[in-house]
C-alpha positions as protocol buffer text, in pm:
chain_id: "A"
residue {
  index: 1
  type: LEU
  ca { x: 330 y: -321 z: 692 }
}
residue {
  index: 2
  type: THR
  ca { x: 527 y: -459 z: 1005 }
}
residue {
  index: 3
  type: MET
  ca { x: 907 y: -407 z: 987 }
}
residue {
  index: 4
  type: PRO
  ca { x: 1193 y: -334 z: 1215 }
}
residue {
  index: 5
  type: LYS
  ca { x: 1218 y: 8 z: 1360 }
}
residue {
  index: 6
  type: LEU
  ca { x: 1001 y: 199 z: 1079 }
}
residue {
  index: 7
  type: GLY
  ca { x: 665 y: 38 z: 1008 }
}
residue {
  index: 8
  type: GLY
  ca { x: 508 y: 37 z: 669 }
}
residue {
  index: 9
  type: GLU
  ca { x: 234 y: 313 z: 815 }
}
residue {
  index: 10
  type: ALA
  ca { x: 526 y: 556 z: 877 }
}
residue {
  index: 11
  type: VAL
  ca { x: 688 y: 470 z: 542 }
}
residue {
  index: 12
  type: LEU
  ca { x: 398 y: 548 z: 379 }
}
residue {
  index: 13
  type: ARG
  ca { x: 341 y: 863 z: 547 }
}
residue {
  index: 14
  type: ALA
  ca { x: 709 y: 971 z: 444 }
}
residue {
  index: 15
  type: ILE
  ca { x: 648 y: 896 z: 82 }
}
residue {
  index: 16
  type: ARG
  ca { x: 318 y: 1088 z: 75 }
}
residue {
  index: 17
  type: SER
  ca { x: 468 y: 1389 z: 233 }
}
residue {
  index: 18
  type: THR
  ca { x: 702 y: 1431 z: -82 }
}
residue {
  index: 19
  type: HIS
  ca { x: 532 y: 1214 z: -338 }
}
residue {
  index: 20
  type: PRO
  ca { x: 154 y: 1246 z: -282 }
}
residue {
  index: 21
  type: THR
  ca { x: 55 y: 1065 z: -591 }
}
residue {
  index: 22
  type: LEU
  ca { x: 328 y: 798 z: -640 }
}
residue {
  index: 23
  type: PRO
  ca { x: 170 y: 451 z: -655 }
}
residue {
  index: 24
  type: VAL
  ca { x: 255 y: 229 z: -349 }
}
residue {
  index: 25
  type: LEU
  ca { x: 147 y: -144 z: -287 }
}
residue {
  index: 26
  type: MET
  ca { x: 133 y: -231 z: 74 }
}
residue {
  index: 27
  type: ILE
  ca { x: 160 y: -607 z: 170 }
}
residue {
  index: 28
  type: SER
  ca { x: 75 y: -758 z: 500 }
}
residue {
  index: 29
  type: GLY
  ca { x: 44 y: -1131 z: 616 }
}
residue {
  index: 30
  type: TYR
  ca { x: -140 y: -1028 z: 929 }
}
residue {
  index: 31
  type: SER
  ca { x: -526 y: -989 z: 923 }
}
residue {
  index: 32
  type: GLU
  ca { x: -521 y: -765 z: 1220 }
}
residue {
  index: 33
  type: MET
  ca { x: -378 y: -531 z: 1030 }
}
residue {
  index: 34
  type: SER
  ca { x: -702 y: -441 z: 849 }
}
residue {
  index: 35
  type: GLU
  ca { x: -786 y: -159 z: 1057 }
}
residue {
  index: 36
  type: HIS
  ca { x: -461 y: 25 z: 979 }
}
residue {
  index: 37
  type: LEU
  ca { x: -538 y: -53 z: 599 }
}
residue {
  index: 38
  type: ASP
  ca { x: -837 y: 135 z: 615 }
}
residue {
  index: 39
  type: ARG
  ca { x: -691 y: 426 z: 801 }
}
residue {
  index: 40
  type: MET
  ca { x: -406 y: 455 z: 530 }
}
residue {
  index: 41
  type: ARG
  ca { x: -613 y: 398 z: 239 }
}
residue {
  index: 42
  type: ASP
  ca { x: -597 y: 636 z: -68 }
}
residue {
  index: 43
  type: ARG
  ca { x: -641 y: 676 z: -425 }
}
residue {
  index: 44
  type: TYR
  ca { x: -277 y: 603 z: -488 }
}
residue {
  index: 45
  type: THR
  ca { x: -239 y: 291 z: -246 }
}
residue {
  index: 46
  type: GLY
  ca { x: -318 y: -62 z: -290 }
}
residue {
  index: 47
  type: PHE
  ca { x: -317 y: -334 z: -21 }
}
residue {
  index: 48
  type: LEU
  ca { x: -292 y: -704 z: -55 }
}
residue {
  index: 49
  type: GLY
  ca { x: -301 y: -960 z: 225 }
}
residue {
  index: 50
  type: LYS
  ca { x: -58 y: -1295 z: 221 }
}
residue {
  index: 51
  type: PRO
  ca { x: -123 y: -1532 z: 82 }
}
residue {
  index: 52
  type: PHE
  ca { x: -203 y: -1413 z: -263 }
}
residue {
  index: 53
  type: SER
  ca { x: -174 y: -1547 z: -619 }
}
residue {
  index: 54
  type: ALA
  ca { x: 19 y: -1404 z: -896 }
}
residue {
  index: 55
  type: PRO
  ca { x: -294 y: -1303 z: -1091 }
}
residue {
  index: 56
  type: GLU
  ca { x: -428 y: -1112 z: -746 }
}
residue {
  index: 57
  type: PHE
  ca { x: -68 y: -948 z: -734 }
}
residue {
  index: 58
  type: ALA
  ca { x: -76 y: -849 z: -1116 }
}
residue {
  index: 59
  type: GLU
  ca { x: -433 y: -697 z: -1116 }
}
residue {
  index: 60
  type: THR
  ca { x: -357 y: -523 z: -777 }
}
residue {
  index: 61
  type: LEU
  ca { x: -52 y: -350 z: -900 }
}
residue {
  index: 62
  type: LYS
  ca { x: -189 y: -267 z: -1227 }
}
residue {
  index: 63
  type: SER
  ca { x: -503 y: -90 z: -1072 }
}
residue {
  index: 64
  type: VAL
  ca { x: -262 y: 95 z: -859 }
}
residue {
  index: 65
  type: MET
  ca { x: -34 y: 172 z: -1173 }
}
residue {
  index: 66
  type: SER
  ca { x: -329 y: 287 z: -1362 }
}
residue {
  index: 67
  type: ARG
  ca { x: -454 y: 582 z: -1145 }
}
residue {
  index: 68
  type: ALA
  ca { x: -72 y: 701 z: -1112 }
}
residue {
  index: 69
  type: THR
  ca { x: 25 y: 1047 z: -1186 }
}
residue {
  index: 70
  type: ILE
  ca { x: 395 y: 1028 z: -1183 }
}
residue {
  index: 71
  type: SER
  ca { x: 583 y: 1383 z: -1275 }
}
């Protein structure tokens, strides 16, 4: 979610403007980002906080992908 120049929230908005149903997995190591996560939440966006386990990653990714309607 925090990157130089263009943050994850801006990237997600750009993705959603052209691909509204593309599955996206947002990952952050900052607990203070939780308020941003709630604002960005939609059916096709998953969120994962660091640190996470391989099973947590797999389950979150599977959940987001299962809702995908990619065309």
